[in-house]
Amino acid sequence: MNLPTFLATLNSGEKVLAGSDVHMYMHKLSQDAFKVTAKINNQYNTPEQMTALLCELTGQEVSPTVTVFPPVFTDCGKNLHFAENIFINSGCKFQDQGGIYIGSGTLVGHNVVFASLNHEQDPQARGNLLPGKITVGENVWIGANATILAGVTIGDGAIIAAGAVVTKDVQPNTIVGGVPAKYLKDVEID
């Protein structure tokens, strides 16, 4: 197993069987991510050092316009994608094996959870993983303590209210809130 094969498998959305080579590689990536997040979370880093650590964590170029306040948590990192001019407040958790794509100009509040994996419902197969890409559009505002679940797409300009649990797609320029999140109103645009 290698990183390109792993990412291709997870990004296809195909089921990952518990104990499979893909699942075992996922555990290896977790250990790598824990080493990098320990550096992010347990020492002071200049903005330039933080950008370098985010590049190491994701295995990609990350714009210096991406600001992440520690602590930040992920158990993979390699399927986490940041556009530009993003602000992520402290305490956020990224379960990115299924893919997390965050668009330009997005603001993410404290303690937001992005969960891109599900488990099978059948108790005998519950260890199997079901990946689902999370896509956040441009200029989205996600309030503190929100949870974004696997397979969700959030449209450009949307607002996710604090504490919301987003289980399905959010239309552009709308506000959703609650558990599960429901449409509240359209964003007021001047």
GROMACS .gro file of N, CA, C and O in nm, residues 44-103:
model
  240
   44TYR      N    1   0.535   2.676   2.053
   44TYR     CA    2   0.501   2.796   1.976
   44TYR      C    3   0.559   2.781   1.836
   44TYR      O    4   0.674   2.740   1.819
   45ASN      N    5   0.480   2.817   1.734
   45ASN     CA    6   0.525   2.818   1.596
   45ASN      C    7   0.493   2.954   1.536
   45ASN      O    8   0.381   3.004   1.549
   46THR      N    9   0.590   3.013   1.469
   46THR     CA   10   0.565   3.137   1.395
   46THR      C   11   0.466   3.104   1.283
   46THR      O   12   0.447   2.987   1.247
   47PRO      N   13   0.405   3.206   1.222
   47PRO     CA   14   0.317   3.178   1.109
   47PRO      C   15   0.388   3.099   0.998
   47PRO      O   16   0.330   3.010   0.937
   48GLU      N   17   0.514   3.131   0.973
   48GLU     CA   18   0.590   3.060   0.869
   48GLU      C   19   0.612   2.914   0.909
   48GLU      O   20   0.600   2.823   0.825
   49GLN      N   21   0.643   2.889   1.036
   49GLN     CA   22   0.660   2.751   1.083
   49GLN      C   23   0.528   2.675   1.076
   49GLN      O   24   0.526   2.557   1.040
   50MET      N   25   0.419   2.743   1.109
   50MET     CA   26   0.287   2.678   1.102
   50MET      C   27   0.255   2.637   0.959
   50MET      O   28   0.207   2.526   0.935
   51THR      N   29   0.282   2.724   0.863
   51THR     CA   30   0.258   2.690   0.723
   51THR      C   31   0.341   2.568   0.684
   51THR      O   32   0.290   2.475   0.619
   52ALA      N   33   0.467   2.564   0.725
   52ALA     CA   34   0.553   2.450   0.693
   52ALA      C   35   0.498   2.321   0.757
   52ALA      O   36   0.499   2.215   0.693
   53LEU      N   37   0.450   2.331   0.879
   53LEU     CA   38   0.393   2.212   0.945
   53LEU      C   39   0.264   2.167   0.877
   53LEU      O   40   0.240   2.046   0.864
   54LEU      N   41   0.181   2.261   0.833
   54LEU     CA   42   0.060   2.223   0.760
   54LEU      C   43   0.094   2.156   0.627
   54LEU      O   44   0.027   2.061   0.586
   55CYS      N   45   0.201   2.202   0.561
   55CYS     CA   46   0.247   2.137   0.438
   55CYS      C   47   0.293   1.994   0.468
   55CYS      O   48   0.262   1.900   0.394
   56GLU      N   49   0.367   1.977   0.578
   56GLU     CA   50   0.412   1.843   0.618
   56GLU      C   51   0.293   1.753   0.652
   56GLU      O   52   0.289   1.637   0.611
   57LEU      N   53   0.197   1.807   0.724
   57LEU     CA   54   0.079   1.731   0.765
   57LEU      C   55  -0.002   1.683   0.645
   57LEU      O   56  -0.042   1.568   0.639
   58THR      N   57  -0.024   1.773   0.550
   58THR     CA   58  -0.111   1.740   0.436
   58THR      C   59  -0.035   1.678   0.319
   58THR      O   60  -0.097   1.617   0.231
   59GLY      N   61   0.097   1.696   0.314
   59GLY     CA   62   0.175   1.648   0.201
   59GLY      C   63   0.153   1.732   0.077
   59GLY      O   64   0.179   1.687  -0.034
   60GLN      N   65   0.104   1.856   0.095
   60GLN     CA   66   0.073   1.946  -0.015
   60GLN      C   67   0.122   2.087   0.019
   60GLN      O   68   0.145   2.117   0.136
   61GLU      N   69   0.128   2.171  -0.083
   61GLU     CA   70   0.154   2.312  -0.057
   61GLU      C   71   0.031   2.372   0.010
   61GLU      O   72  -0.082   2.348  -0.034
   62VAL      N   73   0.053   2.447   0.115
   62VAL     CA   74  -0.054   2.520   0.184
   62VAL      C   75  -0.018   2.667   0.179
   62VAL      O   76   0.094   2.707   0.213
   63SER      N   77  -0.114   2.748   0.138
   63SER     CA   78  -0.091   2.892   0.125
   63SER      C   79  -0.060   2.954   0.262
   63SER      O   80  -0.123   2.918   0.362
   64PRO      N   81   0.032   3.050   0.265
   64PRO     CA   82   0.056   3.121   0.391
   64PRO      C   83  -0.064   3.206   0.435
   64PRO      O   84  -0.065   3.258   0.546
   65THR      N   85  -0.167   3.215   0.349
   65THR     CA   86  -0.289   3.287   0.388
   65THR      C   87  -0.385   3.199   0.468
   65THR      O   88  -0.492   3.244   0.506
   66VAL      N   89  -0.347   3.073   0.491
   66VAL     CA   90  -0.426   2.982   0.575
   66VAL      C   91  -0.377   2.998   0.718
   66VAL      O   92  -0.259   2.979   0.747
   67THR      N   93  -0.468   3.034   0.808
   67THR     CA   94  -0.434   3.051   0.949
   67THR      C   95  -0.507   2.945   1.029
   67THR      O   96  -0.629   2.931   1.020
   68VAL      N   97  -0.430   2.869   1.108
   68VAL     CA   98  -0.486   2.766   1.195
   68VAL      C   99  -0.438   2.794   1.336
   68VAL      O  100  -0.317   2.799   1.361
   69PHE      N  101  -0.533   2.815   1.428
   69PHE     CA  102  -0.498   2.833   1.568
   69PHE      C  103  -0.498   2.696   1.637
   69PHE      O  104  -0.598   2.624   1.630
   70PRO      N  105  -0.388   2.661   1.702
   70PRO     CA  106  -0.384   2.533   1.771
   70PRO      C  107  -0.467   2.538   1.900
   70PRO      O  108  -0.496   2.647   1.949
   71PRO      N  109  -0.505   2.423   1.953
   71PRO     CA  110  -0.470   2.293   1.899
   71PRO      C  111  -0.558   2.256   1.780
   71PRO      O  112  -0.670   2.304   1.766
   72VAL      N  113  -0.503   2.170   1.696
   72VAL     CA  114  -0.576   2.115   1.582
   72VAL      C  115  -0.549   1.964   1.583
   72VAL      O  116  -0.442   1.921   1.624
   73PHE      N  117  -0.649   1.888   1.542
   73PHE     CA  118  -0.638   1.742   1.550
   73PHE      C  119  -0.678   1.678   1.418
   73PHE      O  120  -0.776   1.720   1.356
   74THR      N  121  -0.601   1.579   1.376
   74THR     CA  122  -0.639   1.495   1.264
   74THR      C  123  -0.575   1.359   1.284
   74THR      O  124  -0.469   1.348   1.346
   75ASP      N  125  -0.640   1.257   1.231
   75ASP     CA  126  -0.583   1.123   1.237
   75ASP      C  127  -0.541   1.075   1.099
   75ASP      O  128  -0.525   0.957   1.075
   76CYS      N  129  -0.521   1.171   1.006
   76CYS     CA  130  -0.472   1.138   0.873
   76CYS      C  131  -0.393   1.257   0.819
   76CYS      O  132  -0.272   1.253   0.814
   77GLY      N  133  -0.462   1.361   0.775
   77GLY     CA  134  -0.397   1.480   0.724
   77GLY      C  135  -0.373   1.480   0.575
   77GLY      O  136  -0.371   1.585   0.511
   78LYS      N  137  -0.354   1.365   0.517
   78LYS     CA  138  -0.315   1.357   0.376
   78LYS      C  139  -0.431   1.377   0.279
   78LYS      O  140  -0.409   1.387   0.159
   79ASN      N  141  -0.554   1.383   0.329
   79ASN     CA  142  -0.669   1.408   0.242
   79ASN      C  143  -0.743   1.534   0.288
   79ASN      O  144  -0.864   1.545   0.278
   80LEU      N  145  -0.665   1.627   0.341
   80LEU     CA  146  -0.714   1.756   0.390
   80LEU      C  147  -0.663   1.863   0.294
   80LEU      O  148  -0.543   1.873   0.269
   81HIS      N  149  -0.756   1.941   0.237
   81HIS     CA  150  -0.721   2.035   0.130
   81HIS      C  151  -0.772   2.175   0.165
   81HIS      O  152  -0.892   2.193   0.189
   82PHE      N  153  -0.679   2.271   0.168
   82PHE     CA  154  -0.712   2.409   0.200
   82PHE      C  155  -0.692   2.496   0.077
   82PHE      O  156  -0.587   2.490   0.013
   83ALA      N  157  -0.790   2.582   0.047
   83ALA     CA  158  -0.771   2.686  -0.056
   83ALA      C  159  -0.695   2.801   0.011
   83ALA      O  160  -0.609   2.777   0.096
   84GLU      N  161  -0.728   2.925  -0.020
   84GLU     CA  162  -0.656   3.040   0.037
   84GLU      C  163  -0.748   3.122   0.127
   84GLU      O  164  -0.869   3.109   0.124
   85ASN      N  165  -0.682   3.206   0.210
   85ASN     CA  166  -0.754   3.301   0.297
   85ASN      C  167  -0.855   3.231   0.388
   85ASN      O  168  -0.970   3.274   0.398
   86ILE      N  169  -0.811   3.126   0.452
   86ILE     CA  170  -0.895   3.047   0.542
   86ILE      C  171  -0.850   3.075   0.685
   86ILE      O  172  -0.731   3.086   0.713
   87PHE      N  173  -0.947   3.085   0.776
   87PHE     CA  174  -0.916   3.096   0.919
   87PHE      C  175  -0.984   2.980   0.991
   87PHE      O  176  -1.105   2.961   0.980
   88ILE      N  177  -0.904   2.907   1.068
   88ILE     CA  178  -0.955   2.794   1.147
   88ILE      C  179  -0.920   2.821   1.292
   88ILE      O  180  -0.801   2.829   1.328
   89ASN      N  181  -1.022   2.833   1.377
   89ASN     CA  182  -0.999   2.863   1.518
   89ASN      C  183  -0.958   2.738   1.593
   89ASN      O  184  -0.957   2.627   1.539
   90SER      N  185  -0.926   2.753   1.720
   90SER     CA  186  -0.865   2.645   1.797
   90SER      C  187  -0.962   2.531   1.828
   90SER      O  188  -1.083   2.549   1.835
   91GLY      N  189  -0.904   2.413   1.843
   91GLY     CA  190  -0.978   2.295   1.886
   91GLY      C  191  -1.048   2.217   1.776
   91GLY      O  192  -1.123   2.124   1.806
   92CYS      N  193  -1.024   2.249   1.650
   92CYS     CA  194  -1.095   2.180   1.542
   92CYS      C  195  -1.038   2.041   1.517
   92CYS      O  196  -0.919   2.016   1.540
   93LYS      N  197  -1.126   1.952   1.472
   93LYS     CA  198  -1.090   1.813   1.448
   93LYS      C  199  -1.126   1.776   1.305
   93LYS      O  200  -1.239   1.796   1.262
   94PHE      N  201  -1.028   1.719   1.234
   94PHE     CA  202  -1.044   1.685   1.093
   94PHE      C  203  -1.022   1.535   1.075
   94PHE      O  204  -0.908   1.488   1.077
   95GLN      N  205  -1.129   1.459   1.059
   95GLN     CA  206  -1.119   1.317   1.024
   95GLN      C  207  -1.128   1.313   0.871
   95GLN      O  208  -1.235   1.305   0.814
   96ASP      N  209  -1.012   1.326   0.807
   96ASP     CA  210  -1.010   1.359   0.664
   96ASP      C  211  -0.987   1.241   0.571
   96ASP      O  212  -0.969   1.262   0.451
   97GLN      N  213  -0.989   1.119   0.618
   97GLN     CA  214  -0.962   1.007   0.529
   97GLN      C  215  -1.053   1.009   0.406
   97GLN      O  216  -1.010   0.978   0.296
   98GLY      N  217  -1.178   1.045   0.422
   98GLY     CA  218  -1.272   1.049   0.310
   98GLY      C  219  -1.258   1.174   0.225
   98GLY      O  220  -1.321   1.185   0.119
   99GLY      N  221  -1.175   1.268   0.267
   99GLY     CA  222  -1.151   1.391   0.192
   99GLY      C  223  -1.225   1.509   0.253
   99GLY      O  224  -1.345   1.503   0.276
  100ILE      N  225  -1.151   1.615   0.282
  100ILE     CA  226  -1.209   1.741   0.328
  100ILE      C  227  -1.148   1.852   0.243
  100ILE      O  228  -1.026   1.866   0.236
  101TYR      N  229  -1.235   1.928   0.177
  101TYR     CA  230  -1.195   2.037   0.088
  101TYR      C  231  -1.258   2.165   0.141
  101TYR      O  232  -1.381   2.175   0.147
  102ILE      N  233  -1.174   2.262   0.178
  102ILE     CA  234  -1.223   2.386   0.236
  102ILE      C  235  -1.190   2.501   0.140
  102ILE      O  236  -1.074   2.524   0.107
  103GLY      N  237  -1.295   2.572   0.096
  103GLY     CA  238  -1.282   2.677  -0.004
  103GLY      C  239  -1.230   2.808   0.051
  103GLY      O  240  -1.232   2.834   0.172
   0.00000   0.00000   0.00000
